[in-house]
PDB file of C-alpha atoms in Angstrom:
ATOM      1  CA  MET A 272     106.211  48.845 194.439  1.00  0.00           C
ATOM      2  CA  ASN A 273     110.017  48.860 194.733  1.00  0.00           C
ATOM      3  CA  GLN A 274     111.289  49.844 191.271  1.00  0.00           C
ATOM      4  CA  THR A 275     114.785  48.507 191.975  1.00  0.00           C
ATOM      5  CA  THR A 276     113.439  45.032 192.769  1.00  0.00           C
ATOM      6  CA  GLU A 277     111.037  45.114 189.832  1.00  0.00           C
ATOM      7  CA  SER A 278     113.842  46.192 187.501  1.00  0.00           C
ATOM      8  CA  ALA A 279     116.097  43.388 188.792  1.00  0.00           C
ATOM      9  CA  ILE A 280     113.368  40.838 188.060  1.00  0.00           C
ATOM     10  CA  LEU A 281     112.788  42.171 184.551  1.00  0.00           C
ATOM     11  CA  GLN A 282     116.509  42.331 183.744  1.00  0.00           C
ATOM     12  CA  ALA A 283     116.939  38.769 184.997  1.00  0.00           C
ATOM     13  CA  ALA A 284     114.020  37.645 182.839  1.00  0.00           C
ATOM     14  CA  ILE A 285     115.435  39.388 179.753  1.00  0.00           C
ATOM     15  CA  LYS A 286     118.805  37.686 180.300  1.00  0.00           C
ATOM     16  CA  LEU A 287     117.347  34.214 180.843  1.00  0.00           C
ATOM     17  CA  PHE A 288     114.762  34.450 178.055  1.00  0.00           C
ATOM     18  CA  LYS A 289     117.584  35.383 175.690  1.00  0.00           C
ATOM     19  CA  GLU A 290     119.913  32.602 176.913  1.00  0.00           C
ATOM     20  CA  LYS A 291     117.428  29.764 177.431  1.00  0.00           C
ATOM     21  CA  GLY A 292     114.295  30.760 175.555  1.00  0.00           C
ATOM     22  CA  TYR A 293     110.837  31.381 176.981  1.00  0.00           C
ATOM     23  CA  LYS A 294     109.758  27.786 177.570  1.00  0.00           C
ATOM     24  CA  ALA A 295     112.937  26.678 179.358  1.00  0.00           C
ATOM     25  CA  THR A 296     113.037  29.704 181.669  1.00  0.00           C
ATOM     26  CA  THR A 297     111.274  29.189 184.995  1.00  0.00           C
ATOM     27  CA  THR A 298     110.111  31.731 187.541  1.00  0.00           C
ATOM     28  CA  ASN A 299     112.442  30.040 190.059  1.00  0.00           C
ATOM     29  CA  ALA A 300     115.390  30.689 187.742  1.00  0.00           C
ATOM     30  CA  ILE A 301     114.331  34.310 187.251  1.00  0.00           C
ATOM     31  CA  ALA A 302     114.061  34.815 191.016  1.00  0.00           C
ATOM     32  CA  ASN A 303     117.505  33.292 191.578  1.00  0.00           C
ATOM     33  CA  GLU A 304     119.055  35.415 188.832  1.00  0.00           C
ATOM     34  CA  ALA A 305     117.422  38.551 190.245  1.00  0.00           C
ATOM     35  CA  GLY A 306     118.563  37.751 193.780  1.00  0.00           C
ATOM     36  CA  VAL A 307     115.041  37.687 195.226  1.00  0.00           C
ATOM     37  CA  THR A 308     112.899  34.964 196.756  1.00  0.00           C
ATOM     38  CA  HIS A 309     110.304  33.195 194.669  1.00  0.00           C
ATOM     39  CA  ALA A 310     107.632  34.665 196.948  1.00  0.00           C
ATOM     40  CA  MET A 311     108.981  38.160 196.293  1.00  0.00           C
ATOM     41  CA  LEU A 312     108.886  37.580 192.519  1.00  0.00           C
ATOM     42  CA  HIS A 313     105.242  36.515 192.790  1.00  0.00           C
ATOM     43  CA  TYR A 314     104.469  39.662 194.769  1.00  0.00           C
ATOM     44  CA  TYR A 315     105.381  41.641 191.636  1.00  0.00           C
ATOM     45  CA  TYR A 316     104.421  39.181 188.886  1.00  0.00           C
ATOM     46  CA  ARG A 317     102.000  36.296 189.295  1.00  0.00           C
ATOM     47  CA  THR A 318     103.148  34.364 186.225  1.00  0.00           C
ATOM     48  CA  LYS A 319     106.007  34.036 183.775  1.00  0.00           C
ATOM     49  CA  GLU A 320     103.571  35.175 181.080  1.00  0.00           C
ATOM     50  CA  GLN A 321     103.010  38.441 182.952  1.00  0.00           C
ATOM     51  CA  ILE A 322     106.781  38.999 183.148  1.00  0.00           C
ATOM     52  CA  PHE A 323     107.155  38.288 179.428  1.00  0.00           C
ATOM     53  CA  LEU A 324     104.364  40.717 178.490  1.00  0.00           C
ATOM     54  CA  THR A 325     105.907  43.432 180.660  1.00  0.00           C
ATOM     55  CA  VAL A 326     109.242  42.940 178.880  1.00  0.00           C
ATOM     56  CA  LEU A 327     107.487  42.938 175.501  1.00  0.00           C
ATOM     57  CA  ASP A 328     105.655  46.127 176.470  1.00  0.00           C
ATOM     58  CA  SER A 329     108.976  47.865 177.075  1.00  0.00           C
ATOM     59  CA  TYR A 330     110.258  46.942 173.600  1.00  0.00           C
ATOM     60  CA  ILE A 331     107.029  47.935 171.868  1.00  0.00           C
ATOM     61  CA  LYS A 332     106.842  51.259 173.700  1.00  0.00           C
ATOM     62  CA  GLU A 333     110.452  52.057 172.800  1.00  0.00           C
ATOM     63  CA  MET A 334     109.792  51.311 169.137  1.00  0.00           C
ATOM     64  CA  HIS A 335     106.507  53.213 169.231  1.00  0.00           C
ATOM     65  CA  GLU A 336     108.164  56.324 170.684  1.00  0.00           C
ATOM     66  CA  ASP A 337     110.912  56.208 168.044  1.00  0.00           C
ATOM     67  CA  PHE A 338     108.435  55.788 165.206  1.00  0.00           C
ATOM     68  CA  LYS A 339     106.100  58.459 166.587  1.00  0.00           C
ATOM     69  CA  VAL A 340     108.897  60.999 166.154  1.00  0.00           C
ATOM     70  CA  LEU A 341     109.864  59.689 162.723  1.00  0.00           C
ATOM     71  CA  MET A 342     106.253  59.688 161.502  1.00  0.00           C
ATOM     72  CA  SER A 343     105.383  63.199 162.685  1.00  0.00           C
ATOM     73  CA  PRO A 344     102.733  64.891 160.492  1.00  0.00           C
ATOM     74  CA  GLY A 345     104.975  67.638 159.130  1.00  0.00           C
ATOM     75  CA  LYS A 346     107.424  65.269 157.426  1.00  0.00           C
ATOM     76  CA  ASP A 347     107.419  63.969 153.858  1.00  0.00           C
ATOM     77  CA  ALA A 348     105.544  60.652 153.746  1.00  0.00           C
ATOM     78  CA  VAL A 349     108.034  58.861 151.503  1.00  0.00           C
ATOM     79  CA  GLN A 350     111.125  60.024 153.375  1.00  0.00           C
ATOM     80  CA  THR A 351     109.417  59.014 156.596  1.00  0.00           C
ATOM     81  CA  LEU A 352     109.025  55.440 155.320  1.00  0.00           C
ATOM     82  CA  MET A 353     112.699  55.275 154.407  1.00  0.00           C
ATOM     83  CA  GLU A 354     113.661  56.484 157.885  1.00  0.00           C
ATOM     84  CA  VAL A 355     111.242  54.054 159.557  1.00  0.00           C
ATOM     85  CA  THR A 356     112.681  51.167 157.515  1.00  0.00           C
ATOM     86  CA  SER A 357     116.231  52.075 158.530  1.00  0.00           C
ATOM     87  CA  ARG A 358     115.312  52.584 162.197  1.00  0.00           C
ATOM     88  CA  HIS A 359     113.451  49.294 162.318  1.00  0.00           C
ATOM     89  CA  PHE A 360     116.579  47.601 160.979  1.00  0.00           C
ATOM     90  CA  ASP A 361     118.554  49.160 163.859  1.00  0.00           C
ATOM     91  CA  PHE A 362     115.905  47.983 166.330  1.00  0.00           C
ATOM     92  CA  MET A 363     116.026  44.421 165.013  1.00  0.00           C
ATOM     93  CA  GLU A 364     119.817  44.435 165.196  1.00  0.00           C
ATOM     94  CA  GLN A 365     119.751  45.702 168.778  1.00  0.00           C
ATOM     95  CA  TYR A 366     117.122  43.187 169.899  1.00  0.00           C
ATOM     96  CA  GLN A 367     117.762  40.229 167.590  1.00  0.00           C
ATOM     97  CA  GLY A 368     118.025  37.789 170.512  1.00  0.00           C
ATOM     98  CA  GLN A 369     114.748  38.976 171.944  1.00  0.00           C
ATOM     99  CA  ILE A 370     113.021  38.724 168.553  1.00  0.00           C
ATOM    100  CA  ARG A 371     113.845  35.003 168.529  1.00  0.00           C
ATOM    101  CA  ILE A 372     112.024  34.687 171.858  1.00  0.00           C
ATOM    102  CA  LEU A 373     108.988  36.416 170.371  1.00  0.00           C
ATOM    103  CA  VAL A 374     108.943  33.912 167.511  1.00  0.00           C
ATOM    104  CA  GLU A 375     109.262  31.027 170.000  1.00  0.00           C
ATOM    105  CA  VAL A 376     106.284  32.320 171.964  1.00  0.00           C
ATOM    106  CA  ALA A 377     104.268  32.735 168.744  1.00  0.00           C
ATOM    107  CA  GLN A 378     104.993  29.089 167.928  1.00  0.00           C
ATOM    108  CA  GLU A 379     104.671  27.523 171.373  1.00  0.00           C
ATOM    109  CA  SER A 380     102.124  29.757 173.142  1.00  0.00           C
ATOM    110  CA  PRO A 381     100.275  31.824 170.509  1.00  0.00           C
ATOM    111  CA  GLU A 382      97.427  32.564 172.924  1.00  0.00           C
ATOM    112  CA  ILE A 383      99.758  34.893 174.840  1.00  0.00           C
ATOM    113  CA  LEU A 384     100.258  37.108 171.807  1.00  0.00           C
ATOM    114  CA  GLU A 385      96.614  36.831 170.767  1.00  0.00           C
ATOM    115  CA  ARG A 386      95.621  38.422 174.066  1.00  0.00           C
ATOM    116  CA  TYR A 387      98.260  41.101 173.532  1.00  0.00           C
ATOM    117  CA  ARG A 388      97.293  41.876 169.927  1.00  0.00           C
ATOM    118  CA  GLU A 389      94.232  43.998 170.644  1.00  0.00           C
ATOM    119  CA  GLY A 390      96.134  46.422 172.867  1.00  0.00           C
ATOM    120  CA  PHE A 391      99.004  46.666 170.408  1.00  0.00           C
ATOM    121  CA  MET A 392      96.700  47.418 167.479  1.00  0.00           C
ATOM    122  CA  ARG A 393      94.882  50.036 169.544  1.00  0.00           C
ATOM    123  CA  MET A 394      98.211  51.749 170.216  1.00  0.00           C
ATOM    124  CA  ALA A 395      99.460  51.540 166.622  1.00  0.00           C
ATOM    125  CA  GLY A 396      96.136  51.917 164.810  1.00  0.00           C
ATOM    126  CA  LYS A 397      95.901  55.719 164.733  1.00  0.00           C
ATOM    127  CA  ALA A 398      99.480  56.154 163.503  1.00  0.00           C
ATOM    128  CA  LEU A 399      98.890  53.631 160.706  1.00  0.00           C
ATOM    129  CA  LYS A 400      95.624  55.297 159.716  1.00  0.00           C
ATOM    130  CA  ASP A 401      97.203  58.767 159.646  1.00  0.00           C
ATOM    131  CA  HIS A 402     100.184  57.612 157.598  1.00  0.00           C
ATOM    132  CA  GLN A 403      97.949  55.744 155.153  1.00  0.00           C
ATOM    133  CA  ALA A 404      96.069  59.010 154.591  1.00  0.00           C
ATOM    134  CA  ARG A 405      99.367  60.788 153.850  1.00  0.00           C
ATOM    135  CA  LEU A 406     100.382  58.080 151.384  1.00  0.00           C
ATOM    136  CA  ASP A 407      96.969  58.285 149.700  1.00  0.00           C
ATOM    137  CA  GLU A 408      97.352  62.050 149.323  1.00  0.00           C
ATOM    138  CA  ALA A 409     100.816  61.620 147.771  1.00  0.00           C
ATOM    139  CA  ALA A 410      99.428  58.968 145.408  1.00  0.00           C
ATOM    140  CA  ALA A 411      96.559  61.290 144.420  1.00  0.00           C
ATOM    141  CA  ARG A 412      99.142  63.952 143.490  1.00  0.00           C
ATOM    142  CA  GLY A 413     100.924  61.389 141.300  1.00  0.00           C
ATOM    143  CA  GLU A 414     104.067  61.359 143.462  1.00  0.00           C
ATOM    144  CA  ILE A 415     103.949  57.652 144.347  1.00  0.00           C
ATOM    145  CA  ALA A 416     102.033  54.497 143.522  1.00  0.00           C
ATOM    146  CA  LYS A 417      98.929  53.775 145.591  1.00  0.00           C
ATOM    147  CA  VAL A 418     100.114  51.411 148.308  1.00  0.00           C
ATOM    148  CA  SER A 419      98.956  49.952 151.595  1.00  0.00           C
ATOM    149  CA  ILE A 420     100.949  51.036 154.645  1.00  0.00           C
ATOM    150  CA  THR A 421     100.235  47.619 156.161  1.00  0.00           C
ATOM    151  CA  SER A 422     101.750  45.760 153.194  1.00  0.00           C
ATOM    152  CA  LEU A 423     104.832  48.003 153.290  1.00  0.00           C
ATOM    153  CA  LEU A 424     105.316  47.387 157.003  1.00  0.00           C
ATOM    154  CA  ILE A 425     104.935  43.638 156.533  1.00  0.00           C
ATOM    155  CA  GLU A 426     107.600  43.783 153.794  1.00  0.00           C
ATOM    156  CA  MET A 427     109.851  45.771 156.098  1.00  0.00           C
ATOM    157  CA  VAL A 428     109.388  43.523 159.145  1.00  0.00           C
ATOM    158  CA  MET A 429     109.765  40.270 157.219  1.00  0.00           C
ATOM    159  CA  GLY A 430     112.837  41.524 155.348  1.00  0.00           C
ATOM    160  CA  ASN A 431     114.535  42.720 158.510  1.00  0.00           C
ATOM    161  CA  TYR A 432     113.588  39.607 160.457  1.00  0.00           C
ATOM    162  CA  ALA A 433     114.977  37.313 157.749  1.00  0.00           C
ATOM    163  CA  THR A 434     118.307  39.125 157.855  1.00  0.00           C
ATOM    164  CA  PHE A 435     118.806  38.612 161.587  1.00  0.00           C
ATOM    165  CA  ALA A 436     117.155  35.197 161.837  1.00  0.00           C
ATOM    166  CA  LEU A 437     119.645  33.901 159.266  1.00  0.00           C
ATOM    167  CA  LEU A 438     122.613  35.915 160.510  1.00  0.00           C
ATOM    168  CA  PRO A 439     124.179  33.042 162.537  1.00  0.00           C
ATOM    169  CA  LEU A 440     124.052  30.843 159.426  1.00  0.00           C
ATOM    170  CA  SER A 441     125.384  33.668 157.251  1.00  0.00           C
ATOM    171  CA  ARG A 442     128.341  34.161 159.589  1.00  0.00           C
ATOM    172  CA  VAL A 443     129.363  30.536 159.167  1.00  0.00           C
ATOM    173  CA  MET A 444     128.601  30.033 155.482  1.00  0.00           C
ATOM    174  CA  LEU A 445     130.169  33.332 154.406  1.00  0.00           C
ATOM    175  CA  ASN A 446     133.035  33.046 156.908  1.00  0.00           C
ATOM    176  CA  MET A 447     132.457  36.612 158.077  1.00  0.00           C
ATOM    177  CA  ASP A 448     134.655  38.455 160.529  1.00  0.00           C
ATOM    178  CA  ALA A 449     133.373  41.547 162.358  1.00  0.00           C
ATOM    179  CA  GLU A 450     134.168  43.926 159.478  1.00  0.00           C
ATOM    180  CA  ALA A 451     132.608  41.633 156.882  1.00  0.00           C
ATOM    181  CA  GLU A 452     129.490  41.271 159.029  1.00  0.00           C
ATOM    182  CA  LYS A 453     129.193  45.040 159.375  1.00  0.00           C
ATOM    183  CA  ALA A 454     129.448  45.459 155.592  1.00  0.00           C
ATOM    184  CA  PHE A 455     126.940  42.632 155.046  1.00  0.00           C
ATOM    185  CA  LEU A 456     124.384  44.220 157.373  1.00  0.00           C
ATOM    186  CA  GLU A 457     124.787  47.630 155.764  1.00  0.00           C
ATOM    187  CA  GLN A 458     124.216  46.066 152.350  1.00  0.00           C
ATOM    188  CA  ARG A 459     121.080  44.355 153.657  1.00  0.00           C
ATOM    189  CA  ARG A 460     119.818  47.676 155.048  1.00  0.00           C
ATOM    190  CA  ARG A 461     120.302  49.398 151.680  1.00  0.00           C
ATOM    191  CA  SER A 462     118.658  46.503 149.862  1.00  0.00           C
ATOM    192  CA  LEU A 463     115.546  46.632 152.025  1.00  0.00           C
ATOM    193  CA  ILE A 464     115.229  50.408 151.685  1.00  0.00           C
ATOM    194  CA  GLU A 465     115.510  49.955 147.914  1.00  0.00           C
ATOM    195  CA  THR A 466     112.772  47.292 148.016  1.00  0.00           C
ATOM    196  CA  ILE A 467     110.419  49.657 149.851  1.00  0.00           C
ATOM    197  CA  SER A 468     111.326  52.487 147.464  1.00  0.00           C
ATOM    198  CA  ASN A 469     110.549  50.295 144.452  1.00  0.00           C
ATOM    199  CA  LYS A 470     107.116  49.494 145.846  1.00  0.00           C
ATOM    200  CA  LEU A 471     106.455  53.230 145.987  1.00  0.00           C
ATOM    201  CA  ASN A 472     107.763  53.644 142.430  1.00  0.00           C
ATOM    202  CA  ILE A 473     110.163  56.429 143.358  1.00  0.00           C
TER     203      ILE A 473
END
């Protein structure tokens, strides 16, 4: 497999998914953007769904590698959660356009993500189980409240998503320039970290 051609196809797909959305992007358009024939695109990827899942894989793996370092066993469990919350905010900021595509797919073609879910949970399951055990140990020592790692992550993801999903509206309604937007996002980061901290009672 020619990695240069494959990369060109994936980069074209990322660009078009972000600009047009998943549904409106065709494999013909991706092939044209990548500078390859439609037959060549199908040599690498049979369907648009397969291209999308490959792109999604790259985002998930990047986030997983980041979080694997942050959640290493030797680190304090509470501090780890604060760092994960902050890093996830950075990730959402970096990929906010792509997150909108993910939401579109969840709404329009949920079966795609349902097929993906099992593999994702298999990848993330051990890390979640290990970190839950660390939180339970800290709770048993009286350092934090007893909490579910899943509920904390849901709070984190939903809080971060809301910030960036509503950012275009916030820009207009709050009349934000670049500096004001930067300050707004930093305030939102601090607020979410505080929310997670409060749930841990620290």
